[in-house]
Every structure is written in C-alpha cells, then in structure tokens.
PDB file of C-alpha atoms in Angstrom:
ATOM      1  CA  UNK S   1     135.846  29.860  88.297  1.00  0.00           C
ATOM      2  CA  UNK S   2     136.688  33.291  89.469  1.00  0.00           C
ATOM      3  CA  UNK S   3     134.299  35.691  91.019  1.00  0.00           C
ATOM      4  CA  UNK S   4     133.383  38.015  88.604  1.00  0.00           C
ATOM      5  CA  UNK S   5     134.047  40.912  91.383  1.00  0.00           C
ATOM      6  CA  UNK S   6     137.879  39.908  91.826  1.00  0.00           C
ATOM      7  CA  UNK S   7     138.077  39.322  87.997  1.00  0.00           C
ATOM      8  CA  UNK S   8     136.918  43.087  87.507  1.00  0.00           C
ATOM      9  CA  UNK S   9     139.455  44.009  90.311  1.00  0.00           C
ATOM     10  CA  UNK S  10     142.330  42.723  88.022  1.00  0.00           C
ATOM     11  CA  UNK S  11     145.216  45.547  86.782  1.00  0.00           C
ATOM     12  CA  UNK S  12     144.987  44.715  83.561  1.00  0.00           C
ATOM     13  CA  UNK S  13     141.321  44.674  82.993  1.00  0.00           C
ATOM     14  CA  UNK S  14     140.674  48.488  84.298  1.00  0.00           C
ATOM     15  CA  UNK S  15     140.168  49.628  80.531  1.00  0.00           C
ATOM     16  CA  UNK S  16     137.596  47.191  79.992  1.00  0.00           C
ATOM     17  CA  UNK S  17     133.063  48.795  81.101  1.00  0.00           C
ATOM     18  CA  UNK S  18     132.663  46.928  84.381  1.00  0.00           C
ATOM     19  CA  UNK S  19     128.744  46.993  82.005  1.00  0.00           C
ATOM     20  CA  UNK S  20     130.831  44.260  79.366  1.00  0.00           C
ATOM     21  CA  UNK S  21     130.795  41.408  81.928  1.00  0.00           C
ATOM     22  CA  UNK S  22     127.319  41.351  82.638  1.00  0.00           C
ATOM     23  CA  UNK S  23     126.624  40.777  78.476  1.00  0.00           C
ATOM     24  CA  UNK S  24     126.327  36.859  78.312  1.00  0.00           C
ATOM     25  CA  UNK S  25     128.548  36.079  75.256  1.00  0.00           C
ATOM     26  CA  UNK S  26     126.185  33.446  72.953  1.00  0.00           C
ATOM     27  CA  UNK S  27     128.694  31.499  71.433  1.00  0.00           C
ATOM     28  CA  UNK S  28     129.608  28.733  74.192  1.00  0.00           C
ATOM     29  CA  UNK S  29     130.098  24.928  72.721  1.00  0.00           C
ATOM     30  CA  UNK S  30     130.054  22.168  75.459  1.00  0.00           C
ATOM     31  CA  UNK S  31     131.526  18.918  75.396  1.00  0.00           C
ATOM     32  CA  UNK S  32     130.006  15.973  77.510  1.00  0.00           C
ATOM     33  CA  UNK S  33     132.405  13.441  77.964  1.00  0.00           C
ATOM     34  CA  UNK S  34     131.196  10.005  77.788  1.00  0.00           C
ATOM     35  CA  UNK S  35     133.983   7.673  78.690  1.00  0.00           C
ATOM     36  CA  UNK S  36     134.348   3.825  79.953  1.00  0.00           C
ATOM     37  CA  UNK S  37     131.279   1.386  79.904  1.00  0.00           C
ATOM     38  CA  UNK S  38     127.631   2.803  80.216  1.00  0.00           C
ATOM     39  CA  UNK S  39     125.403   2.467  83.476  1.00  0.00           C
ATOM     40  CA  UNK S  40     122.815   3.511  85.515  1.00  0.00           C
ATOM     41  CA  UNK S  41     123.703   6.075  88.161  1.00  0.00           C
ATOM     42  CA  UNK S  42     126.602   8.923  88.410  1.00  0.00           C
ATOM     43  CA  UNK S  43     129.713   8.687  86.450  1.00  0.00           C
ATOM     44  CA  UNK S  44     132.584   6.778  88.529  1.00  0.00           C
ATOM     45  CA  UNK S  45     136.296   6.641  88.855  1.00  0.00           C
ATOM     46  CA  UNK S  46     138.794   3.440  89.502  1.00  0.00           C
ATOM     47  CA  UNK S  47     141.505   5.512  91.702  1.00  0.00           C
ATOM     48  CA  UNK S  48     143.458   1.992  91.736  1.00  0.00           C
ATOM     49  CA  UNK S  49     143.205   0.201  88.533  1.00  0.00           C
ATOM     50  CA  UNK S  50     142.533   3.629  86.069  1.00  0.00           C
ATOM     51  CA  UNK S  51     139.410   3.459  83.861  1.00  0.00           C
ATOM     52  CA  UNK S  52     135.842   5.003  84.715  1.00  0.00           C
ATOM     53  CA  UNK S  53     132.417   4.602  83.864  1.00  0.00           C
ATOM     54  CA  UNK S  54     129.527   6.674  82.535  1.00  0.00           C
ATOM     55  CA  UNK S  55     125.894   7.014  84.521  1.00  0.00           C
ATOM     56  CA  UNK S  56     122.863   7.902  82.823  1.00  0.00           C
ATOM     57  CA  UNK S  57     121.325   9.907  86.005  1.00  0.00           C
ATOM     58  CA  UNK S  58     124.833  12.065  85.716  1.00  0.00           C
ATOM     59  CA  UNK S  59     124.281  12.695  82.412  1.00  0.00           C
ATOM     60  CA  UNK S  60     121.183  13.827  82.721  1.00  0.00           C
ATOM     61  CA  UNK S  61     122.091  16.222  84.758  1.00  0.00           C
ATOM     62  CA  UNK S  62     124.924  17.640  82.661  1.00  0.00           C
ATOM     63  CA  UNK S  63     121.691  17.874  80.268  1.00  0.00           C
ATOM     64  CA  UNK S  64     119.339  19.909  82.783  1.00  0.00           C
ATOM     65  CA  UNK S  65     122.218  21.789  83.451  1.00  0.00           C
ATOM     66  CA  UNK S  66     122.578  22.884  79.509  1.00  0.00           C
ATOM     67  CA  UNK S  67     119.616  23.389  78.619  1.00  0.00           C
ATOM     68  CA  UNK S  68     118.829  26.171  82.123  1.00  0.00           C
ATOM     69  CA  UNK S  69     121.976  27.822  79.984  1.00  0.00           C
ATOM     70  CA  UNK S  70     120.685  29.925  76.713  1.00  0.00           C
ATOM     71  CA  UNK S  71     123.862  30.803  75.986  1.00  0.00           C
ATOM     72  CA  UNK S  72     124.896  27.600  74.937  1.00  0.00           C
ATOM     73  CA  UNK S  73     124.466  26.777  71.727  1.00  0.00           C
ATOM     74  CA  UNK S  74     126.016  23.761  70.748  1.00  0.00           C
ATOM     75  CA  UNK S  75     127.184  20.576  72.308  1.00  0.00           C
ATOM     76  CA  UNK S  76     129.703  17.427  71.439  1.00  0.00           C
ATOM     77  CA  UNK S  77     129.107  14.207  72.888  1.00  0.00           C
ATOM     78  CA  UNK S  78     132.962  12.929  72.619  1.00  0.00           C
ATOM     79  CA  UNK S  79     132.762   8.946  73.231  1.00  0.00           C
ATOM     80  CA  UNK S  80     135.044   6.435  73.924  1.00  0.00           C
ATOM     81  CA  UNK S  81     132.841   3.560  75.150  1.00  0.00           C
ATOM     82  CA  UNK S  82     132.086  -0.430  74.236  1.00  0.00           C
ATOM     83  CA  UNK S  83     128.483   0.093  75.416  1.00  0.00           C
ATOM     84  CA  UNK S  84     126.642  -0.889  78.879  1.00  0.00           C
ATOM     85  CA  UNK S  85     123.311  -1.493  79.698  1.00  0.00           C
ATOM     86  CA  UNK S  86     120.474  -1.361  77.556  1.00  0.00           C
ATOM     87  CA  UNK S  87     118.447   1.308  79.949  1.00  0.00           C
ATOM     88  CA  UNK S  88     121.117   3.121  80.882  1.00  0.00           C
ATOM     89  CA  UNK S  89     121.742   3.641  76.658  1.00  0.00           C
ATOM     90  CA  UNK S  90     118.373   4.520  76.050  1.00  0.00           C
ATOM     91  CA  UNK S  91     117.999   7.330  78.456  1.00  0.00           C
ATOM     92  CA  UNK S  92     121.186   8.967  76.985  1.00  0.00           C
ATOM     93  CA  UNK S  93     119.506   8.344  73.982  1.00  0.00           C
ATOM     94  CA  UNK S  94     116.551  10.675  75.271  1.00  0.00           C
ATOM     95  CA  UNK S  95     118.349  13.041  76.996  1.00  0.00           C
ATOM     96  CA  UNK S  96     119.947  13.847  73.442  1.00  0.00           C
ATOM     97  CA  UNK S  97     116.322  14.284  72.260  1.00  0.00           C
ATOM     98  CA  UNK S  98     116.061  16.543  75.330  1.00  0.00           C
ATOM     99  CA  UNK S  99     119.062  18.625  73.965  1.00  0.00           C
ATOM    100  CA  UNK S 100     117.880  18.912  70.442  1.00  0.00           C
ATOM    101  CA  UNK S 101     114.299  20.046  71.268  1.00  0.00           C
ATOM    102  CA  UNK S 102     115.559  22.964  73.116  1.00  0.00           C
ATOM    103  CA  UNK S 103     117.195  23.860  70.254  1.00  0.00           C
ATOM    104  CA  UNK S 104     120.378  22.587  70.938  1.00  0.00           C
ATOM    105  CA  UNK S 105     122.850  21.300  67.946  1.00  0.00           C
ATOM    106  CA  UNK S 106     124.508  18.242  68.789  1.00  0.00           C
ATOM    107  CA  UNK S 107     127.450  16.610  67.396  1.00  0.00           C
ATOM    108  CA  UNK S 108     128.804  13.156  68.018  1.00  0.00           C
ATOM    109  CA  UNK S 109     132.807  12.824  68.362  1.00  0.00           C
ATOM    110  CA  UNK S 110     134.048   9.026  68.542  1.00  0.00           C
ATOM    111  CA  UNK S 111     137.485   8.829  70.159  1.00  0.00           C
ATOM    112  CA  UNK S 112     139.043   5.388  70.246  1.00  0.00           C
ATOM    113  CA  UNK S 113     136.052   3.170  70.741  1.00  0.00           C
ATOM    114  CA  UNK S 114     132.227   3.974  70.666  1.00  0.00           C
ATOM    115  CA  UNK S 115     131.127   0.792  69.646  1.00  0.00           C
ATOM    116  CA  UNK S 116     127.303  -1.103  70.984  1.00  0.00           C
ATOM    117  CA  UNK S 117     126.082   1.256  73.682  1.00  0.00           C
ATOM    118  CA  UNK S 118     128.440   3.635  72.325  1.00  0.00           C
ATOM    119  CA  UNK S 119     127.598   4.269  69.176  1.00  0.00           C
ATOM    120  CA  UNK S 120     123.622   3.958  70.334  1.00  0.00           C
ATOM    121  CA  UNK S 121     123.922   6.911  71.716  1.00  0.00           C
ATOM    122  CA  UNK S 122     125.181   8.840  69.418  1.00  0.00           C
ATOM    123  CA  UNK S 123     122.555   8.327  67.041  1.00  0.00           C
ATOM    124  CA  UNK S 124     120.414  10.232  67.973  1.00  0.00           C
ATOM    125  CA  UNK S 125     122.768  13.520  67.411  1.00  0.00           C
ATOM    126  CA  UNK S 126     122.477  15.541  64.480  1.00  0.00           C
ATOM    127  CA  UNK S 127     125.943  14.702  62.829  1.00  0.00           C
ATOM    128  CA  UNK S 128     128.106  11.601  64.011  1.00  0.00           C
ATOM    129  CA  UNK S 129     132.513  11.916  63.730  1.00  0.00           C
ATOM    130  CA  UNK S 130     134.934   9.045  64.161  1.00  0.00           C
ATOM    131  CA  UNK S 131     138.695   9.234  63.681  1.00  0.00           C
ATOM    132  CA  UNK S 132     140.292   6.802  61.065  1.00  0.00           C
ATOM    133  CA  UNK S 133     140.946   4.364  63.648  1.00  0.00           C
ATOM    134  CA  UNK S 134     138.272   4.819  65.706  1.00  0.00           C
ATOM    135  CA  UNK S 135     136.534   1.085  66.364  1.00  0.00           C
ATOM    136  CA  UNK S 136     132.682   1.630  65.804  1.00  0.00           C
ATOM    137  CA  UNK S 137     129.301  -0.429  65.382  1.00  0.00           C
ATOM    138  CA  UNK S 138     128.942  -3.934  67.058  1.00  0.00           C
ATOM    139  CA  UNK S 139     125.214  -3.332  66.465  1.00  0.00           C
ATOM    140  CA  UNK S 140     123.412  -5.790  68.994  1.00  0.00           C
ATOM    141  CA  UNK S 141     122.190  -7.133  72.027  1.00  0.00           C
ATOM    142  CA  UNK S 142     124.149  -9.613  73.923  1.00  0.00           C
ATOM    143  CA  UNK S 143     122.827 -11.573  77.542  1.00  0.00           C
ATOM    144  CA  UNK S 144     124.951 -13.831  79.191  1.00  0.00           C
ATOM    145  CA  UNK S 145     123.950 -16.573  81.754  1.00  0.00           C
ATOM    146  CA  UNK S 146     125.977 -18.739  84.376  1.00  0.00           C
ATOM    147  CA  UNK S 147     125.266 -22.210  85.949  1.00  0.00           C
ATOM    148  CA  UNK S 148     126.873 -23.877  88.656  1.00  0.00           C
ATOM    149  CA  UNK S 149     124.026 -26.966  88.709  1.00  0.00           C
ATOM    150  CA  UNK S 150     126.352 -29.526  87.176  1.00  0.00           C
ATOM    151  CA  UNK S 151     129.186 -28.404  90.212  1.00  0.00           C
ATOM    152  CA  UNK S 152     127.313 -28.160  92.689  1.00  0.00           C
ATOM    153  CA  UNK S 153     125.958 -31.511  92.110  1.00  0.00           C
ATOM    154  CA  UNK S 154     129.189 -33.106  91.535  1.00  0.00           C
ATOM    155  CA  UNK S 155     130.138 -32.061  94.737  1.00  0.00           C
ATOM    156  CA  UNK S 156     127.030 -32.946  96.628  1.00  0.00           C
ATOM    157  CA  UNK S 157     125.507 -29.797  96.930  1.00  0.00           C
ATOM    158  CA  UNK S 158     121.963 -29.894  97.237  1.00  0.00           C
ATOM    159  CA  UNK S 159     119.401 -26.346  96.744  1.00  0.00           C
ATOM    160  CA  UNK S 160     116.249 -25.593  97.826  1.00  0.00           C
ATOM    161  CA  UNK S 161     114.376 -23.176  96.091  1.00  0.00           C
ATOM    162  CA  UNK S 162     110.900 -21.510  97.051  1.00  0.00           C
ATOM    163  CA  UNK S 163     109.494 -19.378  94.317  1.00  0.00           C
ATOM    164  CA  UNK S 164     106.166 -17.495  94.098  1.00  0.00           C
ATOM    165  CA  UNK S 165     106.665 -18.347  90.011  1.00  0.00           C
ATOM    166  CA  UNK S 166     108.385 -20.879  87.606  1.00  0.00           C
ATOM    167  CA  UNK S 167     110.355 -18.183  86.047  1.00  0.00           C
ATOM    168  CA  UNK S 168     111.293 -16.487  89.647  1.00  0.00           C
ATOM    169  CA  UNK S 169     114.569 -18.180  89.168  1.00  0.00           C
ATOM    170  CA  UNK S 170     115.623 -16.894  86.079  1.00  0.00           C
ATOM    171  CA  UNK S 171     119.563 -16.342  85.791  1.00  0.00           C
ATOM    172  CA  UNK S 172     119.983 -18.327  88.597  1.00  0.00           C
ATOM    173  CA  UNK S 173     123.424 -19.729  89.543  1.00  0.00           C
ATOM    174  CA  UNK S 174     121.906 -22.810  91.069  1.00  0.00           C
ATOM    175  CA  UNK S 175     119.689 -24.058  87.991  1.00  0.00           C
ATOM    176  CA  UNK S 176     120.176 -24.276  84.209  1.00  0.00           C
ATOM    177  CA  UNK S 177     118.048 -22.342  82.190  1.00  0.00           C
ATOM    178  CA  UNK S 178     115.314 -24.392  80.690  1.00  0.00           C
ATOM    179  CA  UNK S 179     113.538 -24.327  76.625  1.00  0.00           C
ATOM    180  CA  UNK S 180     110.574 -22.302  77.887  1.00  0.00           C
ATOM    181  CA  UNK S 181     113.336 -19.855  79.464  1.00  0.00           C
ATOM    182  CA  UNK S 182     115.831 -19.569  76.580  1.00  0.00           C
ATOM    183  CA  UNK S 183     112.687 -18.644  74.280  1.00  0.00           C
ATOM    184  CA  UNK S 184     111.593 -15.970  76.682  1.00  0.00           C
ATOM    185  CA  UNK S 185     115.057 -14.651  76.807  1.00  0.00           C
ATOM    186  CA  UNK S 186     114.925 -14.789  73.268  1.00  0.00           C
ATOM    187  CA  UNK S 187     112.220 -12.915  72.380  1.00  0.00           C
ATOM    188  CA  UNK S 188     113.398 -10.046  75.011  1.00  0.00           C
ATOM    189  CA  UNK S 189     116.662 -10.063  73.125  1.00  0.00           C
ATOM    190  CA  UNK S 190     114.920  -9.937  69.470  1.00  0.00           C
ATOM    191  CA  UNK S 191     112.922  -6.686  71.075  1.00  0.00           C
ATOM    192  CA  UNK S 192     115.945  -4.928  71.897  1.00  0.00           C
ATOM    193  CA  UNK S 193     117.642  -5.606  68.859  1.00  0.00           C
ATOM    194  CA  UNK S 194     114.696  -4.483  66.831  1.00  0.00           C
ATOM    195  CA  UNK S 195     114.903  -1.758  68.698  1.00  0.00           C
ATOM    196  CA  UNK S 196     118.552  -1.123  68.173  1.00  0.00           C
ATOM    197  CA  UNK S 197     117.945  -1.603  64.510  1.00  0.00           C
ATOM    198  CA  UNK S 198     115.304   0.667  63.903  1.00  0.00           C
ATOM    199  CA  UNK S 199     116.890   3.712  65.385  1.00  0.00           C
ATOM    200  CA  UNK S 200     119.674   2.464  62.972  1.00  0.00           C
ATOM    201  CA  UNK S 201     117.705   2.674  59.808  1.00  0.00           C
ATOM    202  CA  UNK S 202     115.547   6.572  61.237  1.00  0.00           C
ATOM    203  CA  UNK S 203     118.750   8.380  62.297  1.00  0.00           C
ATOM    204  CA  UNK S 204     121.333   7.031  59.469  1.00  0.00           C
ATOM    205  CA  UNK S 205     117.972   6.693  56.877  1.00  0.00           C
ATOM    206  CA  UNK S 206     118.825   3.209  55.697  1.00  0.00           C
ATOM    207  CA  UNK S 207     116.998   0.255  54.335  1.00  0.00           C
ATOM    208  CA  UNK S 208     116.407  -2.527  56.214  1.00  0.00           C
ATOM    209  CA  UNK S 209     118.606  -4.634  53.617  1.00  0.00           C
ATOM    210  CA  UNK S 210     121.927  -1.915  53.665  1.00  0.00           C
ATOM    211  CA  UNK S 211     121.396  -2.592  57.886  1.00  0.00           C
ATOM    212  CA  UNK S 212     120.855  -5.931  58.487  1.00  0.00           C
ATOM    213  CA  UNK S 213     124.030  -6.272  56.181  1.00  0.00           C
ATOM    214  CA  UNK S 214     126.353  -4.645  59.445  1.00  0.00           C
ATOM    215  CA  UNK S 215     124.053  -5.074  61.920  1.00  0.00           C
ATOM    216  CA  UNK S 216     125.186  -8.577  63.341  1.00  0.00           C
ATOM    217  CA  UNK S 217     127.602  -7.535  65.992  1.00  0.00           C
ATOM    218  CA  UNK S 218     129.896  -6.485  63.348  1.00  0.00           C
ATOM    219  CA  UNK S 219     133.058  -4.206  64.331  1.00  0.00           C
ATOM    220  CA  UNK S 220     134.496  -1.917  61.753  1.00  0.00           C
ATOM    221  CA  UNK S 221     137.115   1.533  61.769  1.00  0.00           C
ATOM    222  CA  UNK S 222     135.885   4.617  61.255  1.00  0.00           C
ATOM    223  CA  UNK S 223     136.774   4.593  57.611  1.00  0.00           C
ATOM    224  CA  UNK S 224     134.660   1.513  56.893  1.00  0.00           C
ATOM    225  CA  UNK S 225     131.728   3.088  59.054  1.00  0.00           C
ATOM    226  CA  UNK S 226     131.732   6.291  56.830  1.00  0.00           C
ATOM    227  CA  UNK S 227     131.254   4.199  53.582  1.00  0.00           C
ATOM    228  CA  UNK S 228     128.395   2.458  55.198  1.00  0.00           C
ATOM    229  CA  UNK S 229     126.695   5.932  56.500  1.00  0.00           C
ATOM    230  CA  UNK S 230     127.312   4.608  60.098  1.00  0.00           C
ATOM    231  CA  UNK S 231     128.727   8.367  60.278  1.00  0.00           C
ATOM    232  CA  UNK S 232     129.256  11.771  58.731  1.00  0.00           C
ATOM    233  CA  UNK S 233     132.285  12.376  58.346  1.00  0.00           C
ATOM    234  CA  UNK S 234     136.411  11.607  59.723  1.00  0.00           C
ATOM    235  CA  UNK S 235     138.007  14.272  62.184  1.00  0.00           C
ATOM    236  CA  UNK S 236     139.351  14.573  65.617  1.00  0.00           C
ATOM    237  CA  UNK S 237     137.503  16.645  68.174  1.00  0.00           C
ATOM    238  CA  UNK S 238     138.680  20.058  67.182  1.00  0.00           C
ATOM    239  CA  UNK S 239     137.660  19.219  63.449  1.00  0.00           C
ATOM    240  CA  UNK S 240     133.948  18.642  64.798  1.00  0.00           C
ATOM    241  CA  UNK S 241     134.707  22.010  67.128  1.00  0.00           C
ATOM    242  CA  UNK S 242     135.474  23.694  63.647  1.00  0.00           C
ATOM    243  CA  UNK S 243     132.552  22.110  61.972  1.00  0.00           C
ATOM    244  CA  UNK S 244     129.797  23.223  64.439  1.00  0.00           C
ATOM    245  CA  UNK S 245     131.056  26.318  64.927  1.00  0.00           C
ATOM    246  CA  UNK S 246     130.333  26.991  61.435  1.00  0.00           C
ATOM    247  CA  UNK S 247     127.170  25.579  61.317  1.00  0.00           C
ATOM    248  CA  UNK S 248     126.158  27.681  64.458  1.00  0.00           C
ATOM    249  CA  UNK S 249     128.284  30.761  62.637  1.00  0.00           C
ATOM    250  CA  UNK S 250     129.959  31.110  65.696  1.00  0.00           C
ATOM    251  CA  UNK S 251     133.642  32.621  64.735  1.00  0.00           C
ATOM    252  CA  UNK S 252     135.441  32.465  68.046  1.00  0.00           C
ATOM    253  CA  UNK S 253     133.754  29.460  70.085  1.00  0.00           C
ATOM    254  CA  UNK S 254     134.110  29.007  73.711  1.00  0.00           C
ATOM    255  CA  UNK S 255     134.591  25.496  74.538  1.00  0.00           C
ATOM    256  CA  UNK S 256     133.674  23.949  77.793  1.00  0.00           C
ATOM    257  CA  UNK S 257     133.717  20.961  79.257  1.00  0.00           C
ATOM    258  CA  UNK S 258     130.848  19.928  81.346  1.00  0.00           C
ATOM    259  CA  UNK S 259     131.155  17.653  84.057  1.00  0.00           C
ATOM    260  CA  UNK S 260     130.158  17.207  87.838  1.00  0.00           C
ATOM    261  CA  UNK S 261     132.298  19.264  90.754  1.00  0.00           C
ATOM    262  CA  UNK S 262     134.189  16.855  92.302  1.00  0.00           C
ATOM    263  CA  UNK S 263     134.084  15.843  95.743  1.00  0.00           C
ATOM    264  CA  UNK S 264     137.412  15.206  97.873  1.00  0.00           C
ATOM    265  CA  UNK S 265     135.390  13.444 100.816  1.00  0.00           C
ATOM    266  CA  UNK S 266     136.588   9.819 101.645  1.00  0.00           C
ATOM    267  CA  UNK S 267     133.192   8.592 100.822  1.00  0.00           C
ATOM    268  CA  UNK S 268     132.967  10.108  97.329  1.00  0.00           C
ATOM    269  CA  UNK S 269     136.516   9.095  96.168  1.00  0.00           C
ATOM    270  CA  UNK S 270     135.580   6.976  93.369  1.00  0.00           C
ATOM    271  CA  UNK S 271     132.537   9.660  91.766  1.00  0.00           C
ATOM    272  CA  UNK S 272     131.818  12.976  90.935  1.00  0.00           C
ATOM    273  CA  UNK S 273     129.912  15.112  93.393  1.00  0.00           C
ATOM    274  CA  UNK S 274     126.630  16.129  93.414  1.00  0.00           C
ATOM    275  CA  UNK S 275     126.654  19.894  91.280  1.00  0.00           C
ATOM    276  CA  UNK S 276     126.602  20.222  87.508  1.00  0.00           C
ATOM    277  CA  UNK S 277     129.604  22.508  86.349  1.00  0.00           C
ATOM    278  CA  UNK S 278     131.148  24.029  83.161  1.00  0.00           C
ATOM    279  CA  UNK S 279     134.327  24.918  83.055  1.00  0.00           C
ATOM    280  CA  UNK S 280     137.851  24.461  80.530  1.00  0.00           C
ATOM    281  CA  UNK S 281     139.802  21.567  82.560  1.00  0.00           C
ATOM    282  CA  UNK S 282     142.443  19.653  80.077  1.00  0.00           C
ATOM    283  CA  UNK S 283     141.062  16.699  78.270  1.00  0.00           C
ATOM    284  CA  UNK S 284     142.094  12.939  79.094  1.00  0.00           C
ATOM    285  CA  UNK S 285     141.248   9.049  78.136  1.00  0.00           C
ATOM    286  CA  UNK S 286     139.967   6.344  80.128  1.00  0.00           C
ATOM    287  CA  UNK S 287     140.696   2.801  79.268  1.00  0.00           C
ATOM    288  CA  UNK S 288     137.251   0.496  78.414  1.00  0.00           C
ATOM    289  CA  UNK S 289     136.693  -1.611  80.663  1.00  0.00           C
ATOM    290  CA  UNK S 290     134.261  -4.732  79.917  1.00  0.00           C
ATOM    291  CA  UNK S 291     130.641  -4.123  79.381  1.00  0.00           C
ATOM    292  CA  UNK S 292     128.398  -5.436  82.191  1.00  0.00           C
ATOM    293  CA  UNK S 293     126.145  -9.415  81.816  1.00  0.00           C
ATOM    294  CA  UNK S 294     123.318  -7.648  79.876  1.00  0.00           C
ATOM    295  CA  UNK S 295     123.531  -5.073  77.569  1.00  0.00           C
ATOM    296  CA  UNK S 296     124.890  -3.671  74.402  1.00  0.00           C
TER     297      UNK S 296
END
C-alpha cells in the first residue's frame, strides 16, 4: 500500500485534483480465500511440507474487517477445501450471514475441491460456482475413534483410570468404546447431520427426498452438482468476478484480496499476523491436506 501523500507526489499523476483521491470509489469486490482443511483459530502455513489451513477466528476477522468498509460491495468466498471441524464450519457459516445482513452480496467460487466442510460453507452465500472438475458435496458427518485395549493387554499393560463419570473416558486410547457409548455418539452424529441436511434443503430449496438422494457422503464434479442444484452455475473465478459485477452494476470492479498482514517473526512463521488487510497480491493453491478425527 502506498501512502496516499507519496502517491499524489508521483510525475505522472500532477494532472489529476489532489480533491479525486479523497472520493472513496464504491465498486471494490473482495475475495476471501478459504484454502486447506477448516479449523478453529487463525489461518496457518506448512513452510516445509506446502499446504495450509483455514481458521474460523481469522476469518472472522477478514469479515469485521469488510463489513467497517462501505465501499465494498461484494465478496467471493473462493474454496478449495475437504472440510474440518464441525464448529469451526458453522461459524463461517455465520459469519457469511454476518456479510449478507450488512448488505453484502456474496458469491461462492469452488476451485479444485470444496467438498464436506467446504461446500457447508458456502451455502449460505447467495449464488454457489464450481468449475467442471471441481470435486463437490460429501454431505455428512464423519467421527473416528482409536483403541489400543486389545495391545496394550497383549503386551501386559495394565491402566488405571479415575473418572468423576462413566462417560469421562470417552475416545479414550486405553478402553473400547462401549453400546451405551456408540449410541451416544450416534445420536450426536445424527444431530449434526440433520443439521447439515437442513441447511441443504433452505439454501438449495430442495425436498427432503431430491437430498437424502446425494446426501450420503456422496462425491460428485461440478457438472453433476449443477444438475442436482448443489450449485448455480460452472465458471472459474473471473466468470463469478464478471457475474457479480453485473449483478452489483459495477462496470470496472476492483478486486481485492483480503487476507491477514503477515508476520516475518520466528515465532509467527507458520501464520498470518495479527491485522486484517486488503490488498491485490497474485493468487495461488494449497494442496488439501486430511480433514481432522471429527468433523465434516
């Protein structure tokens, strides 16, 4: 960003009312990049293996951020992401409601992947875009749990557990999960789901039958997706660009890209920093990386 004194300062600018820069120019589209697997916390970066991570308290303050901003007027979620965690989904979920009721419009762009968690979240935006390829749905809830009993007791390895309840050790490496357990993780897992469903059926306005049809964990392209309603329409980013711009009759859009500054302290190598920015940096992937025990 350059100060707006040295920008005035500039040769070739001297023909242009010093009064001009000061007009805030209301036609500024934003992209929020959601990329890698979806968690709580801020955004983070593998510097050795490649691949990062979204966080739901970053995002929300990318969202704060646009919405101080009036002359913003739309904004693209692009996603490439196999999902996360449930609450981490959910708030991005409601910080797109956050977006929309300050009269925000908000597009979805898939990119290679937005699949579970992924495509959650772009629900609740007012149109949804995949590319041809793009892989999409997986629509469910998935919890995985690991024993060690039958090892450790192979081997002669004896626990002692003191608990203050009988479910206390829940997901415990020590002890297999027992009937009462697996029905209690059950019934959490048929709540999300319903859940999931639901905002299926209110966003896409589907019946329960044309749902439940794809909504098994299914993965599909972006082609299949748009003959199910999963989505709008097919297009890269700069075909949703195009497409918002003309609902928001903007003719010349500026696009931005809105992410945290980053932070070049030894301690922060591997996430943002702590400042909400816009600004035009050049666009890249991450590679998915697996989604975490619990989640979408």
């Amino acid at each position: 960003l350059i100060p707006i004194v040295d920008f005035i300062k500039e040769p070739g600018n001297k023909s242009l009312s010093s009064k001009s820069f000061f007009i805030p120019r209301f036609n500024r589209i934003v992209v929020i990049e959601v990329d890698g697997p979806i968690g709580l916390g801020q955004n983070e970066m593998n510097i050795l293996f490649g691949g990062q991570s979204t966080g739901a308290d970053e995002f929300d303050d990318i969202v704060d951020a646009i919405n101080d901003d009036a002359t913003i007027k739309g904004v693209i979620l692009r996603i490439n992401s196999p999902g996360g965690s449930i609450l981490a989904s959910d708030r991005i979920y409601q910080a797109v409601e956050r977006l929309k009721k300050e009269g925000k419009v908000v597009y979805s762009s898939m990119g290679n992947m937005a699949t579970s968690g992924g495509y959650y979240i772009a629900l609740n935006s007012h149109k949804i875009f995949a590319n041809k390829s793009t892989l999409t749905g997986s629509i469910g809830v998935i919890s995985t749990s690991t024993s060690f009993a039958a090892l450790k007791k192979s081997l002669g390895i004896k626990n002692e557990k003191i608990m203050t309840g009988k479910h206390m050790d829940l997901y415990s490496l020590s002890a297999e999960l027992s009937d009462e357990q697996r029905q209690l993780l059950q019934a959490s897992q048929d709540s999300y789901y319903q859940d999931f469903v639901n905002k299926v059926k209110l966003n896409r306005q589907l019946s329960d039958k044309e749902v439940y049809e794809f909504a098994q964990g299914q993965l599909m392209k972006g082609g299949q997706a748009k003959d199910l309603h999963l989505i709008d329409d097919l297009g890269g980013l700069y075909d949703v660009v195009q497409q918002l711009s003309d609902e928001l009759g903007i003719k010349d859009p500026e696009l931005l890209f809105a992410r945290k500054e980053a932070s070049f302290s030894l301690g922060q190598l591997l996430r943002s920093g702590s400042q909400a920015s816009l600004f035009k940096p050049s666009f890249s992937w991450a590679q998915p990386l697996l989604s975490p025990r619990k989640g979408f």
